Amino acid sequence: MFKLYPYHSCSLVLLFLLINTQHFWIHETGIFLIIFYLIELILFIGLIISTILKLYKYFDDDERNFKKGIPVFISIIVLTLVFLYPSGIITDKTIYGKDKLVAYSRGTIDCKTTYYFKSNDVYIEDSFCFFPSREVGKYYLKNDTIYFDTITNKQYKFGTINRKDSILELYYLEPRTFNFDTLKVDSTIIKRKIENSKSHSFNISEINNLE
């Protein structure tokens, strides 16, 4: 395969590795994320065109040497997998198990933070605001209260699950402070600011066998 089509084969291997290992490094790319996505897109489109041309050439050949056709069919399989699994075959569920609880919060400029609480007492915090970031740590569940390993989680110390309203309320390690002098004299606004300084609400989108 590499002897017949060296550039095509190297590009195919590179694309496959990028797609299936991005789970481990994509959150560290920061503002360079778009560059890696463009590289993957260019490789994918280029390989599709190259594979189509090679497939046409193979069937146009009267001899149709099977050995020459193997790299083409391998390319079709790999590109099909990339199309069906754009995030890679290896996922969080493969490594950390199934989700017991999923909760999210949207901020300004469509920024979003999602918490995934896994079946093996591992939580994953995925955030996206201009570029992605990720945090993986341990948690402990007792009744409807989630306790964080504060060594890894520097923001929240625990959270309470409100099943009725589908809300996960996460409480800060240290309450946030506000300059109330800049607010209008409105007790409702002040009360809401005080409440928000202690915790942050997340909408629960999925809950499975949480005990």
XYZ file of N, CA, C and O in Angstrom:
844
model
N 0.827 -1.210 0.000
C 0.000 0.000 0.000
C 0.864 1.263 0.000
O 0.652 2.189 -0.752
N 1.886 1.283 0.877
C 2.754 2.452 0.972
C 3.664 2.570 -0.245
O 4.039 3.671 -0.639
N 4.034 1.403 -0.826
C 4.888 1.439 -2.011
C 4.117 1.926 -3.236
O 4.642 2.658 -4.062
N 2.845 1.496 -3.347
C 2.031 1.884 -4.497
C 1.625 3.347 -4.444
O 1.739 4.083 -5.424
N 1.127 3.776 -3.269
C 0.622 5.151 -3.127
C 1.184 5.754 -1.830
O 0.474 5.843 -0.823
N 2.445 6.150 -1.806
C 3.068 6.638 -0.565
C 2.404 7.879 0.021
O 2.131 7.934 1.220
N 2.145 8.902 -0.818
C 1.547 10.147 -0.308
C 0.107 9.912 0.142
O -0.335 10.414 1.185
N -0.630 9.154 -0.654
C -2.017 8.841 -0.308
C -2.080 8.053 1.001
O -2.895 8.357 1.890
N -1.208 7.067 1.137
C -1.207 6.211 2.331
C -0.818 6.998 3.583
O -1.445 6.847 4.636
N 0.196 7.836 3.463
C 0.638 8.647 4.610
C -0.456 9.626 5.041
O -0.694 9.823 6.241
N -1.127 10.227 4.069
C -2.220 11.159 4.373
C -3.377 10.438 5.041
O -3.997 10.962 5.969
N -3.661 9.213 4.587
C -4.747 8.426 5.165
C -4.454 8.066 6.617
O -5.324 8.191 7.493
N -3.223 7.637 6.881
C -2.820 7.292 8.248
C -2.849 8.529 9.145
O -3.316 8.479 10.290
N -2.370 9.659 8.623
C -2.357 10.906 9.391
C -3.772 11.326 9.760
O -4.038 11.689 10.920
N -4.695 11.282 8.798
C -6.084 11.655 9.069
C -6.699 10.731 10.118
O -7.361 11.198 11.056
N -6.479 9.435 9.964
C -7.043 8.470 10.908
C -6.515 8.703 12.323
O -7.273 8.627 13.300
N -5.227 8.992 12.444
C -4.632 9.237 13.758
C -5.142 10.547 14.363
O -5.420 10.623 15.561
N -5.243 11.586 13.535
C -5.749 12.868 14.030
C -7.171 12.731 14.563
O -7.487 13.238 15.654
N -8.017 12.052 13.799
C -9.416 11.900 14.190
C -9.549 11.067 15.464
O -10.313 11.410 16.373
N -8.785 9.981 15.555
C -8.975 9.038 16.653
C -8.120 9.315 17.877
O -8.242 8.601 18.881
N -7.266 10.325 17.806
C -6.517 10.717 19.007
C -6.888 12.122 19.474
O -6.408 12.565 20.520
N -7.738 12.814 18.691
C -8.083 14.191 19.057
C -8.793 14.277 20.407
O -8.777 15.322 21.066
N -9.388 13.176 20.818
C -10.039 13.121 22.129
C -9.067 13.504 23.243
O -9.467 14.092 24.248
N -7.778 13.191 23.073
C -6.791 13.405 24.125
C -6.131 14.786 24.066
O -5.623 15.269 25.076
N -6.117 15.434 22.885
C -5.344 16.677 22.775
C -6.129 17.880 22.238
O -5.648 19.008 22.324
N -7.324 17.659 21.705
C -8.038 18.755 21.044
C -8.349 19.905 21.997
O -8.386 21.070 21.593
N -8.543 19.605 23.294
C -8.887 20.650 24.262
C -7.683 21.475 24.699
O -7.829 22.461 25.415
N -6.498 21.070 24.237
C -5.287 21.817 24.582
C -4.849 22.744 23.449
O -3.855 23.456 23.591
N -5.573 22.722 22.339
C -5.142 23.498 21.171
C -5.491 24.975 21.273
O -4.885 25.808 20.609
N -6.497 25.288 22.110
C -6.862 26.695 22.288
C -7.317 27.354 20.990
O -8.123 26.818 20.234
N -6.746 28.520 20.711
C -7.157 29.295 19.542
C -6.707 28.649 18.232
O -7.135 29.065 17.160
N -5.845 27.617 18.322
C -5.368 26.937 17.110
C -6.305 25.796 16.689
O -6.009 25.072 15.749
N -7.426 25.665 17.391
C -8.377 24.601 17.087
C -8.832 24.636 15.634
O -8.882 23.593 14.957
N -9.156 25.811 15.130
C -9.666 25.949 13.761
C -8.639 25.465 12.744
O -8.994 24.912 11.692
N -7.350 25.646 13.046
C -6.293 25.201 12.124
C -6.303 23.684 12.000
O -6.213 23.136 10.898
N -6.436 22.983 13.128
C -6.465 21.518 13.097
C -7.712 21.004 12.388
O -7.653 20.010 11.658
N -8.842 21.678 12.597
C -10.064 21.276 11.899
C -9.922 21.463 10.392
O -10.401 20.643 9.604
N -9.264 22.550 9.993
C -9.047 22.797 8.561
C -8.117 21.739 7.957
O -8.340 21.284 6.834
N -7.082 21.362 8.708
C -6.162 20.322 8.235
C -6.917 19.015 8.035
O -6.753 18.333 7.006
N -7.766 18.658 8.999
C -8.545 17.423 8.893
C -9.503 17.488 7.709
O -9.664 16.498 6.972
N -10.133 18.647 7.506
C -11.081 18.797 6.404
C -10.386 18.700 5.049
O -10.875 18.015 4.134
N -9.240 19.355 4.932
C -8.475 19.325 3.667
C -8.009 17.901 3.371
O -8.104 17.420 2.236
N -7.510 17.212 4.401
C -7.078 15.831 4.217
C -8.248 14.939 3.790
O -8.113 14.108 2.879
N -9.385 15.135 4.429
C -10.556 14.303 4.143
C -11.036 14.498 2.704
O -11.252 13.520 1.967
N -11.179 15.755 2.282
C -11.640 16.046 0.914
C -10.616 15.575 -0.117
O -10.967 14.968 -1.131
N -9.338 15.837 0.172
C -8.286 15.423 -0.751
C -8.230 13.913 -0.913
O -8.055 13.403 -2.032
N -8.410 13.183 0.187
C -8.371 11.723 0.133
C -9.591 11.153 -0.588
O -9.495 10.115 -1.255
N -10.738 11.815 -0.447
C -11.932 11.364 -1.175
C -11.705 11.469 -2.683
O -11.976 10.529 -3.439
N -11.178 12.613 -3.109
C -10.910 12.817 -4.541
C -9.873 11.804 -5.033
O -10.039 11.186 -6.086
N -8.801 11.641 -4.248
C -7.741 10.700 -4.626
C -8.270 9.271 -4.707
O -7.926 8.521 -5.633
N -9.124 8.884 -3.771
C -9.675 7.526 -3.754
C -10.604 7.287 -4.943
O -10.574 6.210 -5.562
N -11.420 8.286 -5.260
C -12.328 8.163 -6.418
C -11.531 7.970 -7.702
O -11.857 7.125 -8.542
N -10.464 8.755 -7.866
C -9.625 8.637 -9.061
C -8.951 7.265 -9.139
O -8.878 6.650 -10.214
N -8.471 6.797 -7.996
C -7.810 5.484 -7.971
C -8.817 4.357 -8.200
O -8.497 3.340 -8.828
N -10.027 4.532 -7.683
C -11.065 3.529 -7.896
C -11.456 3.454 -9.370
O -11.636 2.359 -9.925
N -11.574 4.617 -9.988
C -11.897 4.669 -11.424
C -10.788 4.014 -12.250
O -11.056 3.228 -13.175
N -9.554 4.311 -11.875
C -8.406 3.747 -12.592
C -8.367 2.227 -12.434
O -8.018 1.497 -13.371
N -8.726 1.750 -11.244
C -8.701 0.310 -10.988
C -9.725 -0.427 -11.864
O -9.425 -1.448 -12.471
N -10.950 0.101 -11.906
C -11.990 -0.559 -12.697
C -11.807 -0.338 -14.204
O -12.346 -1.098 -15.008
N -11.065 0.704 -14.533
C -10.810 0.969 -15.960
C -9.707 0.067 -16.501
O -9.551 -0.081 -17.714
N -8.943 -0.533 -15.594
C -7.859 -1.438 -15.986
C -8.441 -2.817 -16.288
O -9.132 -3.417 -15.448
N -8.164 -3.330 -17.467
C -8.703 -4.632 -17.867
C -8.164 -5.769 -16.997
O -8.862 -6.749 -16.737
N -6.921 -5.625 -16.534
C -6.326 -6.690 -15.725
C -6.888 -6.689 -14.298
O -7.104 -7.733 -13.708
N -7.102 -5.504 -13.743
C -7.645 -5.356 -12.385
C -6.879 -6.212 -11.375
O -7.418 -7.128 -10.757
N -5.629 -5.843 -11.212
C -4.768 -6.535 -10.250
C -5.321 -6.328 -8.839
O -5.447 -5.212 -8.353
N -5.645 -7.433 -8.172
C -6.290 -7.357 -6.858
C -5.405 -6.644 -5.833
O -5.892 -5.925 -4.965
N -4.088 -6.856 -5.935
C -3.169 -6.219 -4.982
C -3.230 -4.700 -5.092
O -3.102 -3.986 -4.096
N -3.411 -4.186 -6.307
C -3.524 -2.739 -6.489
C -4.860 -2.211 -5.973
O -4.985 -1.032 -5.656
N -5.843 -3.093 -5.909
C -7.162 -2.665 -5.439
C -7.286 -2.635 -3.934
O -8.119 -1.903 -3.388
N -6.435 -3.397 -3.234
C -6.513 -3.456 -1.763
C -6.365 -2.075 -1.109
O -7.168 -1.702 -0.252
N -5.340 -1.271 -1.493
C -5.215 0.060 -0.880
C -6.439 0.949 -1.113
O -6.819 1.738 -0.242
N -7.054 0.807 -2.273
C -8.237 1.619 -2.593
C -9.392 1.241 -1.677
O -10.077 2.118 -1.123
N -9.617 -0.049 -1.493
C -10.724 -0.499 -0.651
C -10.463 -0.202 0.830
O -11.397 0.073 1.586
N -9.199 -0.243 1.241
C -8.850 0.152 2.612
C -9.158 1.634 2.807
O -9.692 2.045 3.849
N -8.846 2.440 1.789
C -9.136 3.876 1.856
C -10.629 4.126 1.997
O -11.059 4.989 2.772
N -11.429 3.378 1.260
C -12.891 3.535 1.332
C -13.396 3.211 2.734
O -14.234 3.937 3.292
N -12.864 2.139 3.332
C -13.282 1.747 4.687
C -12.903 2.821 5.706
O -13.720 3.226 6.542
N -11.655 3.302 5.632
C -11.174 4.316 6.581
C -11.960 5.618 6.441
O -12.400 6.208 7.440
N -12.187 6.072 5.220
C -12.923 7.315 4.994
C -14.385 7.182 5.424
O -14.985 8.153 5.917
N -14.944 6.010 5.256
C -16.320 5.770 5.720
C -16.394 5.858 7.243
O -17.329 6.455 7.802
N -15.401 5.282 7.936
C -15.351 5.366 9.401
C -15.197 6.801 9.875
O -15.834 7.219 10.853
N -14.357 7.554 9.175
C -14.167 8.969 9.532
C -15.456 9.746 9.341
O -15.815 10.605 10.160
N -16.191 9.444 8.262
C -17.463 10.125 7.997
C -18.516 9.764 9.050
O -19.260 10.633 9.527
N -18.576 8.488 9.424
C -19.580 8.033 10.389
C -19.227 8.422 11.820
O -20.115 8.652 12.644
N -17.917 8.499 12.115
C -17.462 8.832 13.470
C -16.478 10.000 13.409
O -15.270 9.820 13.590
N -16.978 11.221 13.135
C -16.085 12.383 12.990
C -15.330 12.751 14.267
O -14.328 13.447 14.209
N -15.829 12.285 15.408
C -15.133 12.541 16.676
C -14.213 11.404 17.066
O -13.595 11.439 18.130
N -14.140 10.397 16.212
C -13.268 9.266 16.482
C -14.025 8.061 17.014
O -15.125 8.192 17.562
N -13.440 6.904 16.849
C -14.041 5.675 17.363
C -13.946 5.630 18.885
O -14.833 5.132 19.570
N -12.849 6.169 19.427
C -12.657 6.228 20.885
C -13.370 7.457 21.426
O -13.111 8.578 21.003
N -14.294 7.264 22.366
C -15.057 8.360 22.964
C -14.926 8.325 24.490
O -14.301 7.419 25.052
N -15.549 9.290 25.140
C -15.550 9.308 26.607
C -16.201 8.051 27.177
O -15.775 7.532 28.214
N -17.245 7.573 26.501
C -17.934 6.372 26.990
C -17.022 5.155 26.895
O -17.101 4.246 27.724
N -16.142 5.142 25.894
C -15.198 4.037 25.749
C -14.210 4.015 26.911
O -13.865 2.951 27.437
N -13.773 5.192 27.335
C -12.725 5.293 28.365
C -13.306 5.340 29.773
O -12.844 4.627 30.671
N -14.339 6.179 29.979
C -14.838 6.433 31.333
C -16.172 5.761 31.652
O -16.640 5.839 32.789
N -16.795 5.124 30.672
C -18.076 4.472 30.930
C -19.261 5.360 30.597
O -19.116 6.469 30.076
N -20.442 4.880 30.942
C -21.683 5.575 30.589
C -21.932 6.791 31.486
O -21.371 6.906 32.571
N -22.783 7.684 30.994
C -23.147 8.881 31.752
C -24.234 8.551 32.775
O -25.253 7.936 32.436
N -24.013 8.984 34.025
C -25.057 8.861 35.036
C -25.866 10.145 35.117
O -27.058 10.127 35.378
N -25.179 11.258 34.868
C -25.839 12.563 34.924
C -25.141 13.514 33.968
O -23.916 13.562 33.932
N -25.925 14.253 33.198
C -25.390 15.271 32.291
C -26.119 16.576 32.569
O -27.354 16.614 32.576
N -25.362 17.636 32.808
C -25.952 18.940 33.091
C -25.155 20.020 32.368
O -23.937 19.916 32.240
N -25.863 21.045 31.898
C -25.198 22.084 31.113
C -25.672 23.475 31.524
O -26.739 23.647 32.131
N -24.863 24.455 31.161
C -25.201 25.861 31.415
C -24.689 26.697 30.256
O -23.559 26.512 29.802
N -25.531 27.579 29.757
C -25.138 28.495 28.682
C -24.896 29.885 29.244
O -25.660 30.369 30.064
N -23.833 30.506 28.755
C -23.510 31.850 29.202
C -23.683 32.855 28.081
O -24.418 32.621 27.117
N -22.989 33.947 28.187
C -23.050 34.976 27.156
C -22.252 34.535 25.932
O -21.405 33.658 26.006
N -22.548 35.127 24.794
C -21.862 34.839 23.521
C -21.933 33.336 23.202
O -21.015 32.762 22.627
N -23.020 32.711 23.660
C -23.262 31.292 23.396
C -22.159 30.395 23.974
O -21.900 29.299 23.460
N -21.494 30.852 25.031
C -20.535 29.994 25.722
C -21.312 28.908 26.474
O -22.414 29.145 26.958
N -20.730 27.735 26.562
C -21.441 26.610 27.166
C -20.493 25.757 27.988
O -19.361 25.504 27.592
N -20.981 25.320 29.153
C -20.249 24.394 30.008
C -21.136 23.191 30.284
O -22.294 23.352 30.655
N -20.585 22.000 30.094
C -21.340 20.766 30.314
C -20.570 19.856 31.256
O -19.367 19.659 31.091
N -21.280 19.326 32.251
C -20.704 18.357 33.181
C -21.245 16.971 32.854
O -22.452 16.779 32.719
N -20.326 16.007 32.735
C -20.686 14.604 32.531
C -20.221 13.826 33.756
O -19.019 13.753 34.024
N -21.162 13.270 34.496
C -20.816 12.463 35.667
C -20.907 10.988 35.264
O -21.977 10.490 34.927
N -19.757 10.317 35.302
C -19.641 8.967 34.775
C -19.934 7.911 35.841
O -19.936 8.185 37.051
N -20.137 6.682 35.373
C -20.493 5.569 36.260
C -19.339 5.120 37.151
O -19.551 4.415 38.125
N -18.112 5.515 36.803
C -16.948 5.101 37.610
C -16.440 6.236 38.501
O -15.254 6.320 38.817
N -17.362 7.131 38.910
C -17.049 8.237 39.831
C -16.076 9.254 39.244
O -15.336 9.920 39.971
N -16.064 9.363 37.938
C -15.257 10.373 37.247
C -16.197 11.391 36.616
O -17.227 11.023 36.050
N -15.870 12.670 36.753
C -16.651 13.699 36.074
C -15.783 14.367 34.999
O -14.556 14.429 35.118
N -16.429 14.837 33.967
C -15.748 15.567 32.900
C -16.459 16.905 32.720
O -17.672 16.947 32.558
N -15.698 17.970 32.759
C -16.246 19.307 32.501
C -15.743 19.766 31.131
O -14.553 19.993 30.946
N -16.659 19.874 30.196
C -16.334 20.376 28.859
C -16.873 21.787 28.716
O -18.073 22.016 28.896
N -15.994 22.723 28.399
C -16.396 24.111 28.211
C -15.988 24.589 26.836
O -14.947 24.178 26.301
N -16.814 25.420 26.263
C -16.464 26.025 24.975
C -16.864 27.492 24.991
O -18.035 27.831 25.144
N -15.873 28.338 24.861
C -16.098 29.774 24.756
C -14.932 30.315 23.918
O -13.845 30.557 24.435
N -15.165 30.443 22.619
C -14.139 30.797 21.638
C -13.243 29.602 21.317
O -12.884 29.362 20.173
N -12.827 28.845 22.327
C -12.055 27.629 22.120
C -12.381 26.659 23.263
O -12.856 27.070 24.325
N -12.163 25.354 23.047
C -12.575 24.364 24.055
C -11.592 24.228 25.213
O -10.409 24.515 25.088
N -12.120 23.777 26.335
C -11.282 23.436 27.483
C -11.936 22.259 28.196
O -13.133 22.024 28.056
N -11.137 21.530 28.947
C -11.655 20.318 29.594
C -10.985 20.104 30.936
O -9.821 20.440 31.131
N -11.764 19.543 31.855
C -11.235 19.171 33.167
C -11.805 17.809 33.537
O -13.005 17.570 33.377
N -10.957 16.916 34.011
C -11.384 15.583 34.425
C -11.005 15.394 35.887
O -9.874 15.689 36.291
N -11.950 14.943 36.687
C -11.677 14.751 38.105
C -12.580 13.687 38.706
O -13.329 13.010 38.014
N -12.519 13.553 40.019
C -13.305 12.551 40.732
C -14.434 13.229 41.513
O -14.319 14.383 41.914
N -15.509 12.482 41.709
C -16.621 12.983 42.515
C -17.168 11.856 43.384
O -16.921 10.674 43.129
N -17.927 12.264 44.400
C -18.559 11.296 45.291
C -20.024 11.664 45.420
O -20.360 12.822 45.678
N -20.893 10.683 45.247
C -22.333 10.926 45.282
C -22.934 10.335 46.549
O -22.737 9.161 46.862
N -23.669 11.156 47.273
C -24.390 10.702 48.464
C -25.798 11.272 48.411
O -25.979 12.492 48.452
N -26.771 10.370 48.289
C -28.160 10.770 48.089
C -28.249 11.638 46.831
O -27.891 11.195 45.760
N -28.676 12.869 46.952
C -28.755 13.769 45.797
C -27.740 14.907 45.908
O -27.966 16.024 45.418
N -26.624 14.631 46.556
C -25.564 15.623 46.697
C -24.279 15.076 46.069
O -23.887 13.936 46.334
N -23.674 15.893 45.246
C -22.421 15.528 44.580
C -21.274 16.294 45.230
O -21.321 17.528 45.318
N -20.273 15.580 45.695
C -19.103 16.198 46.308
C -17.921 16.074 45.332
O -17.627 14.986 44.836
N -17.264 17.194 45.082
C -16.132 17.217 44.146
C -14.810 17.005 44.872
O -14.654 17.388 46.032
N -13.887 16.404 44.143
C -12.496 16.373 44.589
C -11.927 17.762 44.320
O -11.640 18.119 43.183
N -11.795 18.547 45.358
C -11.399 19.949 45.190
C -9.936 20.126 44.807
O -9.481 21.238 44.569
N -9.202 19.015 44.755
C -7.821 19.105 44.265
C -7.827 19.384 42.770
O -7.019 20.149 42.246
N -8.765 18.740 42.064
C -8.867 18.940 40.617
C -9.861 20.048 40.273
O -9.655 20.795 39.326
N -10.938 20.133 41.027
C -11.955 21.151 40.759
C -11.720 22.348 41.676
O -12.001 22.294 42.878
N -11.231 23.424 41.092
C -10.899 24.611 41.880
C -12.070 25.593 41.962
O -11.936 26.652 42.580
N -13.203 25.248 41.353
C -14.315 26.180 41.283
C -15.474 25.803 42.206
O -16.006 26.643 42.920
N -15.856 24.519 42.190
C -17.013 24.087 42.975
C -16.611 23.067 44.037
O -15.702 22.261 43.828
N -17.321 23.093 45.172
C -17.035 22.119 46.235
C -18.095 21.023 46.294
O -17.788 19.877 46.612
N -19.362 21.359 45.995
C -20.397 20.336 45.956
C -21.583 20.841 45.148
O -21.652 22.020 44.768
N -22.497 19.926 44.859
C -23.687 20.287 44.101
C -24.892 19.514 44.585
O -24.763 18.406 45.112
N -26.067 20.099 44.426
C -27.308 19.435 44.827
C -28.186 19.218 43.608
O -28.279 20.079 42.730
N -28.817 18.043 43.558
C -29.648 17.662 42.420
C -31.116 17.890 42.753
O -31.641 17.321 43.720
N -31.757 18.715 41.950
C -33.190 18.953 42.081
C -33.879 18.193 40.956
O -33.964 18.666 39.834
N -34.343 16.988 41.272
C -34.931 16.130 40.242
C -36.246 16.706 39.710
O -36.560 16.545 38.528
N -37.000 17.348 40.569
C -38.303 17.885 40.175
C -38.171 18.945 39.097
O -38.889 18.941 38.095
N -37.229 19.869 39.287
C -37.040 20.971 38.330
C -35.912 20.701 37.341
O -35.590 21.569 36.517
N -35.277 19.521 37.444
C -34.148 19.155 36.569
C -33.037 20.203 36.614
O -32.559 20.694 35.603
N -32.637 20.534 37.838
C -31.592 21.533 38.057
C -30.487 20.938 38.929
O -30.742 20.278 39.930
N -29.260 21.173 38.503
C -28.088 20.846 39.309
C -27.490 22.158 39.794
O -27.036 22.979 38.999
N -27.516 22.355 41.095
C -26.997 23.593 41.686
C -25.594 23.330 42.227
O -25.411 22.537 43.151
N -24.603 23.980 41.604
C -23.219 23.798 42.030
C -22.773 24.986 42.873
O -22.965 26.142 42.482
N -22.177 24.694 44.010
C -21.794 25.737 44.962
C -20.289 26.004 44.884
O -19.477 25.076 44.915
N -19.956 27.283 44.818
C -18.565 27.698 44.663
C -17.738 27.386 45.914
O -18.258 27.373 47.037
N -16.461 27.145 45.687
C -15.539 26.981 46.805
C -15.478 28.258 47.634
O -15.493 28.232 48.857
N -15.410 29.374 46.914
C -15.421 30.681 47.571
C -16.479 31.541 46.892
O -16.441 31.698 45.665
N -17.427 32.068 47.648
C -18.476 32.894 47.037
C -17.896 34.056 46.254
O -16.916 34.677 46.666
N -18.486 34.326 45.114
C -18.040 35.444 44.298
C -18.452 36.764 44.937
O -19.426 36.838 45.684
N -17.707 37.795 44.625
C -17.994 39.112 45.193
C -18.467 40.067 44.109
O -18.085 39.952 42.951
N -19.330 41.007 44.500
C -19.851 42.007 43.577
C -19.748 43.384 44.219
O -19.802 43.528 45.444
N -19.580 44.354 43.377
C -19.580 45.735 43.855
C -21.015 46.241 43.828
O -21.512 46.720 42.818
N -21.695 46.117 44.971
C -23.106 46.465 45.019
C -23.354 47.964 44.909
O -24.481 48.400 44.701
N -22.317 48.750 45.058
C -22.479 50.205 44.919
C -22.852 50.582 43.490
O -23.442 51.633 43.242
N -22.488 49.729 42.541
C -22.777 50.028 41.133
C -24.193 49.631 40.746
O -24.643 49.937 39.642
N -24.907 48.926 41.649
C -26.274 48.494 41.356
C -27.276 49.539 41.810
O -27.030 50.326 42.722
N -28.413 49.531 41.164
C -29.494 50.394 41.595
C -30.035 49.862 42.927
O -29.937 48.678 43.230
N -30.644 50.704 43.709
C -31.177 50.293 44.998
C -32.448 49.488 44.748
O -33.566 50.002 44.774
N -32.270 48.245 44.458
C -33.378 47.336 44.172
C -33.114 46.038 44.917
O -32.183 45.304 44.607
N -33.934 45.751 45.933
C -33.696 44.586 46.784
C -33.744 43.275 46.005
O -33.036 42.321 46.327
N -34.573 43.234 44.960
C -34.694 42.011 44.157
C -33.387 41.718 43.429
O -32.901 40.582 43.406
N -32.813 42.751 42.819
C -31.543 42.596 42.102
C -30.438 42.208 43.064
O -29.641 41.303 42.786
N -30.392 42.867 44.220
C -29.354 42.579 45.209
C -29.478 41.152 45.728
O -28.488 40.422 45.843
N -30.708 40.710 45.981
C -30.933 39.356 46.471
C -30.480 38.322 45.444
O -29.832 37.327 45.784
N -30.798 38.586 44.171
C -30.414 37.662 43.114
C -28.901 37.621 42.956
O -28.310 36.559 42.729
N -28.249 38.771 43.077
C -26.796 38.823 42.969
C -26.126 38.050 44.109
O -25.129 37.359 43.897
N -26.698 38.154 45.303
C -26.141 37.435 46.449
C -26.277 35.932 46.241
O -25.354 35.161 46.503
N -27.447 35.505 45.737
C -27.675 34.082 45.482
C -26.722 33.560 44.408
O -26.161 32.476 44.529
N -26.542 34.343 43.356
C -25.661 33.927 42.259
C -24.198 33.905 42.665
O -23.383 33.243 42.023
N -23.869 34.653 43.715
C -22.474 34.684 44.157
C -22.094 33.417 44.917
O -20.922 33.128 45.102
N -23.111 32.640 45.341
C -22.850 31.424 46.106
C -22.878 30.163 45.254
O -22.202 29.188 45.575
N -23.670 30.183 44.185
C -23.826 28.954 43.395
C -24.140 29.286 41.942
O -24.385 30.440 41.590
N -24.132 28.231 41.130
C -24.459 28.372 39.709
C -25.373 27.227 39.301
O -25.131 26.070 39.656
N -26.433 27.550 38.559
C -27.428 26.544 38.179
C -27.103 25.936 36.817
O -26.761 26.648 35.868
N -27.238 24.616 36.740
C -27.060 23.869 35.496
C -28.346 23.107 35.196
O -28.965 22.542 36.103
N -28.729 23.090 33.930
C -29.909 22.336 33.516
C -29.532 20.872 33.310
O -28.576 20.565 32.597
N -30.288 19.978 33.911
C -30.033 18.545 33.750
C -30.694 18.072 32.460
O -31.900 18.210 32.273
N -29.885 17.517 31.571
C -30.405 17.020 30.290
C -30.532 15.504 30.257
O -31.256 14.954 29.423
N -29.821 14.830 31.168
C -29.858 13.368 31.179
C -29.538 12.857 32.577
O -28.618 13.349 33.235
N -30.311 11.898 33.019
C -30.065 11.287 34.315
C -30.382 9.792 34.209
O -31.460 9.403 33.776
N -29.393 8.950 34.579
C -29.539 7.499 34.406
C -29.050 6.747 35.642
O -27.883 6.864 36.002
N -29.939 6.009 36.267
C -29.564 5.123 37.390
C -28.671 5.835 38.404
O -27.633 5.307 38.822
N -29.075 7.034 38.780
C -28.285 7.813 39.738
C -28.701 7.414 41.139
O -29.814 7.677 41.572
N -27.800 6.762 41.852
C -28.096 6.288 43.192
C -27.008 6.725 44.159
O -25.853 6.855 43.781
